[in-house]
Structures are given as structure tokens and as C-alpha cells.
Short mmCIF file of C-alpha atoms in Angstrom, two decimals:
data_model
loop_
_atom_site.label_atom_id
_atom_site.label_comp_id
_atom_site.label_asym_id
_atom_site.label_seq_id
_atom_site.Cartn_x
_atom_site.Cartn_y
_atom_site.Cartn_z
CA UNK A 26 16.69 45.46 31.36
CA UNK A 27 13.60 46.71 29.56
CA UNK A 28 13.92 50.48 29.36
CA UNK A 29 11.06 52.94 29.22
CA UNK A 30 12.25 53.78 25.72
CA UNK A 31 14.89 52.51 23.34
CA UNK A 32 16.37 54.50 20.48
CA UNK A 33 15.83 52.91 17.10
CA UNK A 34 18.81 52.81 14.77
CA UNK A 35 18.51 52.23 11.02
CA UNK A 36 20.37 49.51 9.22
CA UNK A 37 24.02 50.49 9.45
CA UNK A 38 24.38 50.27 5.66
CA UNK A 39 21.66 52.93 5.23
CA UNK A 40 23.42 55.34 7.58
CA UNK A 41 26.85 54.51 6.16
CA UNK A 42 25.72 55.60 2.71
CA UNK A 43 25.35 59.13 4.10
CA UNK A 44 28.65 58.91 5.95
CA UNK A 45 30.51 58.06 2.75
CA UNK A 46 29.26 61.30 1.22
CA UNK A 47 30.35 63.25 4.30
CA UNK A 48 33.80 61.67 4.22
CA UNK A 49 34.17 62.74 0.62
CA UNK A 50 32.87 66.31 0.78
CA UNK A 51 33.97 67.20 4.36
CA UNK A 52 30.97 69.55 4.75
CA UNK A 53 30.12 68.55 8.31
CA UNK A 54 28.11 71.50 9.66
CA UNK A 55 27.03 75.10 8.87
CA UNK A 56 23.80 74.42 6.96
CA UNK A 57 25.12 71.54 4.89
CA UNK A 58 23.41 69.51 2.19
CA UNK A 59 21.83 66.97 4.55
CA UNK A 60 20.50 69.62 6.94
CA UNK A 61 18.80 71.37 4.02
CA UNK A 62 17.50 68.09 2.60
CA UNK A 63 16.09 67.06 5.99
CA UNK A 64 14.39 70.43 6.41
CA UNK A 65 12.69 70.07 3.03
CA UNK A 66 11.54 66.51 3.75
CA UNK A 67 10.26 67.48 7.20
CA UNK A 68 8.31 70.37 5.69
CA UNK A 69 6.80 67.92 3.21
CA UNK A 70 5.96 65.39 5.93
CA UNK A 71 4.41 68.00 8.23
CA UNK A 72 2.84 70.14 5.49
CA UNK A 73 4.69 73.03 7.11
CA UNK A 74 5.49 76.26 5.30
CA UNK A 75 8.72 76.98 7.18
CA UNK A 76 10.92 74.73 9.34
CA UNK A 77 14.43 75.03 10.73
CA UNK A 78 16.48 72.11 12.03
CA UNK A 79 18.19 72.97 15.33
CA UNK A 80 20.59 71.55 17.88
CA UNK A 81 17.84 70.47 20.30
CA UNK A 82 14.29 71.19 21.37
CA UNK A 83 15.26 73.47 24.24
CA UNK A 84 17.22 75.88 22.09
CA UNK A 85 14.19 75.92 19.79
CA UNK A 86 12.03 77.18 22.66
CA UNK A 87 14.57 79.80 23.66
CA UNK A 88 14.90 81.09 20.10
CA UNK A 89 11.10 81.10 19.75
CA UNK A 90 10.70 83.35 22.80
CA UNK A 91 13.44 85.68 21.60
CA UNK A 92 12.21 85.86 18.00
CA UNK A 93 8.66 86.78 19.05
CA UNK A 94 10.01 89.58 21.28
CA UNK A 95 8.30 88.10 24.32
CA UNK A 96 8.79 89.91 27.60
CA UNK A 97 7.17 89.99 31.02
CA UNK A 98 4.82 87.13 31.87
CA UNK A 99 4.28 83.92 29.92
CA UNK A 100 1.28 81.78 30.82
CA UNK A 101 2.38 78.17 30.67
CA UNK A 102 1.68 74.69 31.94
CA UNK A 103 2.97 73.17 35.18
CA UNK A 104 2.69 69.66 33.72
CA UNK A 105 5.57 69.34 31.26
CA UNK A 106 9.28 68.63 31.09
CA UNK A 107 11.34 71.18 32.99
CA UNK A 108 12.68 72.78 29.79
CA UNK A 109 9.29 74.38 29.18
CA UNK A 110 9.71 76.47 32.34
CA UNK A 111 13.47 76.96 32.33
CA UNK A 112 13.51 78.39 28.80
CA UNK A 113 11.07 81.08 29.99
CA UNK A 114 13.27 81.88 32.98
CA UNK A 115 16.42 81.75 30.83
CA UNK A 116 14.99 84.44 28.57
CA UNK A 117 14.29 86.65 31.62
CA UNK A 118 10.53 86.19 31.48
CA UNK A 119 8.24 85.05 34.30
CA UNK A 120 6.28 81.79 34.07
CA UNK A 121 2.68 82.05 35.23
CA UNK A 122 1.08 78.63 35.64
CA UNK A 123 -2.40 77.78 34.45
CA UNK A 124 -3.55 74.43 35.80
CA UNK A 125 -4.30 71.46 33.55
CA UNK A 126 -7.47 69.50 32.87
CA UNK A 127 -8.10 65.95 34.07
CA UNK A 128 -8.83 64.50 30.64
CA UNK A 129 -5.67 64.90 28.57
CA UNK A 130 -3.43 66.68 31.15
CA UNK A 131 -2.96 69.67 28.84
CA UNK A 132 -3.23 73.28 29.95
CA UNK A 133 -6.85 74.20 30.70
CA UNK A 134 -7.96 77.15 28.53
CA UNK A 135 -10.60 78.03 31.10
CA UNK A 136 -7.80 78.76 33.57
CA UNK A 137 -5.77 80.96 31.21
CA UNK A 138 -7.94 84.04 30.83
CA UNK A 139 -8.12 84.84 34.56
CA UNK A 140 -4.30 84.96 34.70
CA UNK A 141 -3.82 87.52 31.93
CA UNK A 142 -2.44 90.88 33.08
CA UNK A 143 -0.92 93.93 31.43
CA UNK A 144 2.43 92.11 31.69
CA UNK A 145 1.30 89.00 29.80
CA UNK A 146 2.83 88.66 26.34
CA UNK A 147 2.44 84.99 25.39
CA UNK A 148 0.97 81.55 26.03
CA UNK A 149 3.39 78.62 25.99
CA UNK A 150 1.49 75.33 26.00
CA UNK A 151 2.71 71.73 25.77
CA UNK A 152 0.98 69.00 23.77
CA UNK A 153 1.39 66.54 26.64
CA UNK A 154 2.26 62.97 25.57
CA UNK A 155 1.53 64.10 22.00
CA UNK A 156 -2.16 64.79 22.69
CA UNK A 157 -3.41 68.07 21.18
CA UNK A 158 -4.07 71.06 23.39
CA UNK A 159 -7.40 72.80 22.78
CA UNK A 160 -5.74 74.86 20.06
CA UNK A 161 -8.95 76.63 19.01
CA UNK A 162 -9.75 77.88 22.50
CA UNK A 163 -6.15 78.97 23.07
CA UNK A 164 -6.04 80.81 19.75
CA UNK A 165 -9.30 82.58 20.56
CA UNK A 166 -7.89 83.83 23.87
CA UNK A 167 -4.64 84.88 22.22
CA UNK A 168 -6.44 86.92 19.56
CA UNK A 169 -8.70 88.56 22.15
CA UNK A 170 -5.74 89.76 24.23
CA UNK A 171 -3.16 90.10 21.40
CA UNK A 172 -0.87 87.41 22.78
CA UNK A 173 1.64 85.21 20.97
CA UNK A 174 1.21 81.42 21.07
CA UNK A 175 4.09 78.96 21.24
CA UNK A 176 3.52 75.22 21.39
CA UNK A 177 6.07 72.91 22.94
CA UNK A 178 5.50 69.98 20.63
CA UNK A 179 8.37 67.83 21.89
CA UNK A 180 6.01 64.82 21.96
CA UNK A 181 3.81 65.75 19.03
CA UNK A 182 5.71 64.70 15.90
CA UNK A 183 3.28 62.82 13.66
CA UNK A 184 0.09 63.70 15.56
CA UNK A 185 -2.71 65.24 13.50
CA UNK A 186 -5.68 67.28 14.68
CA UNK A 187 -8.65 67.74 12.34
CA UNK A 188 -6.51 66.46 9.49
CA UNK A 189 -3.74 68.99 10.10
CA UNK A 190 -0.32 68.26 11.53
CA UNK A 191 -0.33 69.42 15.15
CA UNK A 192 3.08 71.08 14.83
CA UNK A 193 1.69 73.65 12.38
CA UNK A 194 -0.54 75.38 14.96
CA UNK A 195 0.39 78.56 16.84
CA UNK A 196 2.71 81.43 15.95
CA UNK A 197 5.57 78.99 16.48
CA UNK A 198 5.77 75.31 17.35
CA UNK A 199 8.88 73.53 18.51
CA UNK A 200 9.80 69.87 18.51
CA UNK A 201 12.48 67.67 20.03
CA UNK A 202 14.35 65.08 18.00
CA UNK A 203 16.19 63.67 21.02
CA UNK A 204 17.19 60.03 20.80
CA UNK A 205 14.28 59.00 23.05
CA UNK A 206 11.62 60.49 20.76
CA UNK A 207 9.44 58.72 18.21
CA UNK A 208 11.48 60.39 15.45
CA UNK A 209 15.04 61.29 16.36
CA UNK A 210 18.28 62.69 15.02
CA UNK A 211 20.27 61.53 18.08
CA UNK A 212 20.21 65.11 19.38
CA UNK A 213 18.14 67.71 17.61
CA UNK A 214 14.99 69.74 17.34
CA UNK A 215 13.01 71.97 15.05
CA UNK A 216 11.03 75.18 15.00
CA UNK A 217 8.00 75.49 12.71
CA UNK A 218 6.10 78.56 11.53
CA UNK A 219 3.78 79.67 8.74
CA UNK A 220 5.33 83.16 8.68
CA UNK A 221 8.09 83.56 6.06
CA UNK A 222 9.46 86.80 7.53
CA UNK A 223 9.62 85.24 10.97
CA UNK A 224 11.42 82.23 9.47
CA UNK A 225 14.08 84.55 8.04
CA UNK A 226 14.58 86.03 11.51
CA UNK A 227 14.85 82.53 12.99
CA UNK A 228 17.41 81.57 10.36
CA UNK A 229 19.66 84.39 11.52
CA UNK A 230 19.11 83.70 15.20
CA UNK A 231 20.14 80.08 14.65
CA UNK A 232 23.56 81.03 13.29
CA UNK A 233 25.02 83.99 15.18
CA UNK A 234 22.97 86.53 13.22
CA UNK A 235 25.20 86.66 10.17
CA UNK A 236 25.46 85.28 6.65
CA UNK A 237 29.06 85.18 5.50
CA UNK A 238 30.55 88.58 6.27
CA UNK A 239 27.15 90.29 6.61
CA UNK A 240 26.21 90.77 10.28
CA UNK A 241 22.48 91.36 10.32
CA UNK A 242 21.11 90.66 13.82
CA UNK A 243 21.77 89.08 17.18
CA UNK A 244 22.05 85.31 17.20
CA UNK A 245 23.41 82.24 18.94
CA UNK A 246 24.67 78.84 17.87
CA UNK A 247 21.52 76.79 17.40
CA UNK A 248 22.81 74.80 14.42
CA UNK A 249 23.00 71.04 14.02
CA UNK A 250 25.43 68.84 12.12
CA UNK A 251 25.29 66.79 8.95
CA UNK A 252 25.72 63.59 10.98
CA UNK A 253 22.56 64.31 12.95
CA UNK A 254 20.64 65.28 9.83
CA UNK A 255 21.75 62.05 8.15
CA UNK A 256 20.24 60.03 10.99
CA UNK A 257 16.96 61.86 10.48
CA UNK A 258 17.00 61.21 6.74
CA UNK A 259 17.59 57.50 7.37
CA UNK A 260 14.72 57.27 9.88
CA UNK A 261 12.02 59.53 8.44
CA UNK A 262 10.73 56.98 5.87
CA UNK A 263 10.00 54.60 8.77
CA UNK A 264 7.61 56.95 10.57
CA UNK A 265 4.40 55.17 9.44
CA UNK A 266 5.82 51.86 10.69
CA UNK A 267 6.92 53.42 13.99
CA UNK A 268 3.44 54.80 14.68
CA UNK A 269 1.74 51.57 13.57
CA UNK A 270 3.81 49.45 15.97
CA UNK A 271 3.35 51.85 18.88
CA UNK A 272 -0.40 51.74 18.32
CA UNK A 273 -0.29 47.92 18.46
CA UNK A 274 1.65 48.09 21.74
CA UNK A 275 -0.83 50.59 23.22
CA UNK A 276 -3.80 48.43 22.26
CA UNK A 277 -2.17 45.37 23.82
CA UNK A 278 -1.44 47.28 27.03
CA UNK A 279 -5.02 48.56 27.14
CA UNK A 280 -6.47 45.09 26.80
CA UNK A 281 -4.59 43.85 29.88
CA UNK A 282 -4.13 46.88 32.13
CA UNK A 283 -7.39 48.75 32.10
CA UNK A 284 -8.98 46.06 34.25
CA UNK A 285 -6.94 47.57 37.09
CA UNK A 286 -7.61 50.93 38.79
CA UNK A 287 -5.58 52.77 36.18
CA UNK A 288 -6.67 55.58 33.87
CA UNK A 289 -5.25 56.89 30.62
CA UNK A 290 -5.18 60.36 29.04
CA UNK A 291 -7.86 60.84 26.40
CA UNK A 292 -7.30 62.71 23.16
CA UNK A 293 -9.59 65.38 21.77
CA UNK A 294 -12.03 64.19 19.09
CA UNK A 295 -10.63 64.32 15.54
CA UNK A 296 -7.12 63.38 16.74
CA UNK A 297 -4.83 61.02 14.83
CA UNK A 298 -2.48 60.14 17.66
CA UNK A 299 1.21 59.28 17.32
CA UNK A 300 1.33 56.94 20.37
CA UNK A 301 4.50 58.62 21.57
CA UNK A 302 4.08 57.45 25.18
CA UNK A 303 2.06 55.04 27.27
CA UNK A 304 1.28 56.87 30.55
CA UNK A 305 -1.05 55.50 33.21
CA UNK A 306 -2.45 57.27 36.24
CA UNK A 307 -2.72 55.41 39.56
CA UNK A 308 -5.29 56.11 42.24
CA UNK A 309 -2.55 56.87 44.78
CA UNK A 310 1.13 57.71 44.81
CA UNK A 311 1.62 54.83 47.23
CA UNK A 312 0.44 52.31 44.61
CA UNK A 313 2.53 53.98 41.92
CA UNK A 314 5.68 53.67 44.01
CA UNK A 315 4.84 50.07 44.86
CA UNK A 316 4.37 49.19 41.18
CA UNK A 317 7.46 51.10 40.06
CA UNK A 318 9.59 49.34 42.67
CA UNK A 319 8.25 45.90 41.73
CA UNK A 320 8.97 46.55 38.06
CA UNK A 321 12.51 47.72 38.85
CA UNK A 322 13.13 44.53 40.83
CA UNK A 323 12.22 42.67 37.64
CA UNK A 324 14.52 44.82 35.47
CA UNK A 325 11.72 46.90 33.94
CA UNK A 326 12.39 50.62 33.84
CA UNK A 327 9.57 53.16 34.06
CA UNK A 328 9.52 56.94 34.45
CA UNK A 329 7.54 59.38 36.56
CA UNK A 330 6.65 61.61 33.65
CA UNK A 331 6.07 64.41 34.62
CA UNK A 332 7.40 64.84 38.13
CA UNK A 333 7.40 67.17 39.95
CA UNK A 334 4.67 69.62 38.99
CA UNK A 335 6.70 72.56 37.71
CA UNK A 336 5.05 75.09 39.99
CA UNK A 337 6.89 73.31 42.81
CA UNK A 338 10.41 73.54 41.41
CA UNK A 339 12.93 74.35 44.16
CA UNK A 340 14.33 77.36 42.26
CA UNK A 341 11.00 78.85 41.13
CA UNK A 342 7.79 78.59 43.13
CA UNK A 343 4.57 79.22 41.27
CA UNK A 344 0.97 79.47 42.32
CA UNK A 345 -0.91 76.34 43.40
CA UNK A 346 -2.07 74.04 40.59
CA UNK A 347 -3.94 71.23 42.36
CA UNK A 348 -4.79 69.16 39.27
CA UNK A 349 -1.19 69.16 38.03
CA UNK A 350 0.20 68.52 41.50
CA UNK A 351 -2.07 65.50 41.96
CA UNK A 352 -1.33 64.18 38.46
CA UNK A 353 2.43 64.44 38.95
CA UNK A 354 2.22 62.16 41.99
CA UNK A 355 0.22 59.45 40.22
CA UNK A 356 1.44 59.35 36.61
CA UNK A 357 3.84 56.67 35.37
CA UNK A 358 5.12 56.14 31.82
CA UNK A 359 5.50 52.47 30.85
CA UNK A 360 7.94 51.08 28.27
CA UNK A 361 7.00 51.71 24.66
CA UNK A 362 9.31 51.52 21.66
CA UNK A 363 9.37 50.00 18.21
CA UNK A 364 11.31 46.85 19.11
CA UNK A 365 9.40 46.02 22.30
CA UNK A 366 7.96 42.53 21.81
CA UNK A 367 4.49 41.24 22.66
CA UNK A 368 6.10 38.77 25.06
CA UNK A 369 7.85 41.60 26.91
CA UNK A 370 4.60 43.55 27.08
CA UNK A 371 2.83 40.56 28.60
CA UNK A 372 5.59 40.20 31.19
CA UNK A 373 5.26 43.89 32.10
CA UNK A 374 1.50 43.48 32.49
CA UNK A 375 1.99 40.40 34.67
CA UNK A 376 4.39 42.26 36.95
CA UNK A 377 1.99 45.19 37.26
CA UNK A 378 -0.73 42.70 38.18
CA UNK A 379 1.52 41.24 40.87
CA UNK A 380 2.13 44.73 42.27
CA UNK A 381 -1.60 45.15 42.88
CA UNK A 382 -1.87 41.83 44.67
#
């Protein structure tokens, strides 16, 4: 089976070197030495002023909403993973969906302003597939109406926009380090900010709101372990190689697939993309399902990413978003991961070709 993604593991000797230290010092969690080392190296990699390593990307979003004192309505995207919406609902806020554009499938800034009301407190946008949102337009709207901006950057690790790491935009950005991501810590996530005082608040929120016997604020358990941090430390040096190989895979796909009636998301100018995913849009859902089925019959796994459009969730119905709804029916993510071979890519392309026959 060729999966849509495959988690990369470092050489076992490299990871074992960290494990030997853990076995000796028995400091397994609670802001240990590897967690702190990973945070420093991630800040260096991202050129970020403040960064906290967390248990996952969803808890990062929930803490972000809480730390910014967001209430009422949050304008967000219907074209994202479900966590983007459920974290808003979980924090007792109301998602208000602004439709996406047809170019990069990110939230359309032109649709945001008309949705702002006296109840609106924030914009929560997703950098879909790792492509940058129009961060300048969103920031301009936020400043005009005094709104907070959170970016769900689950896909955006390693992407740059105008020479700046994408995860450093907004009041807060979050990232997922789930095992399926381009950079992973098995399970994990991060929250990034340029505000030192806000980072101190986030530090408390991550760990029950106390330091030792000093109880200073509310908080939850958003921590992560030394074992997870060790995986990140072992993998982070390989990021340039990961992105390089994914770019090669994307170029090879492009050369064979774009002869078919398929389209691809386009990045904004001045983007250095991380090639986190390889999504293609079909002309019809019927052809998508036909191709997906044919690939499955040949032991090739794909994913309808994202499906459904979040404004059509069974437990929360939002306003109509026709662009997102259409995109969700026609978008398919193809396999892409570091160890995927050129021969496997050619087989995938051949099977897609057969599905159009």
C-alpha cells in the first residue's frame, strides 16, 4: 500500500542517543531539557521571538483563543481541518464563515469585512496546504476593526512569505507536529508569538497556571514529553532535505498530471513553499470518486482533503460558502512523503491516467 503520507523516522541510533540520556536522568516531562532545547532550536529555525512546544496543534488553537480573551464571533474559514472550527466551538465562541478564493483556497479577505459585527473579536485563518493567506490584507482589516488574528499554520512549517517565516505572522500562529506533517514529533504542536508578555501567559496556560507552589492563573495540561521533543530534535536538521525531496516529487507530478483536466492551488508571489501536500482539483466530484476508487483498487491511498466544507458540519450549520463547498467536492490529496520513489510516482500517474480513460 502506498499511503497518502508516511511518517519519517530518523536513524534509530540518532534517537537512541536521546533515549539513553532520558534513561539516566529520568526527567520525562514537565518542561524538561529536550523540550527547552527544541523550543530554542525551533525559534532559531523560524526566526521567532517566542515559541512554546505543546501536546498537539488543536490544544494550541484552544489556548490561543483563551489567551487572547476572544469571545463572541470568530470569522474563520470553511475550508480547513475540522479542528479549526471545533476549537472555536469548544471555547464557547461562534464560528462565522468567510468563503475562500479559487486560487489558493485560503480565506478571501474581500469576504471578511462584510461579516464583521459588534460581536466579532477575531479572525482565525488557515494557511491551506501551507500556502500563505493574504496576511497583509487580513492584518489591515484586523487593525481597522481592532480584531485579533490567529493563524492555523498546521501545514505551514518551513514556508516563507516575503523572506519571513509564515508562522511568525498574526497575534498568534499555531502549528501541528503530528506524525503526518512535514516536521513531526510523533504528536505535538507549537504556538508562536512576537509578544513576550503574551508568551508568559501562554506558558502558564500550558501547565495548569502554576509554577511550583505559586498558582498564578487558570491553565490546562498542554505540555509535551521529552520523548516527543527528542524526536523533533532528531528530525529538525533534516528539514532542508525534506523540503527539497517534496519539491522534486511535486515537479514530477506536475510534469505528468497537468495534461489532464486537473488544477493545482497557486501560491502568492514571493512565497517559498514547503511542499507539504500535493492536492489536485477535479472538474467534477464524479471523476474524483472514480479516480480515488481506481487508485484504491491498486493499493494507492489518497485523501479528500478537505471534506466536507466546514459550514456543512452536522453539528454546526454555517452560512452558505459556495466556493468552499464546490472545492470540498473536487479536491484530492495525492501521496507525497520523503521516501516516495520516482517509480511509485510514475505508477500513481499511470493509474490516474487509466481512471480518465
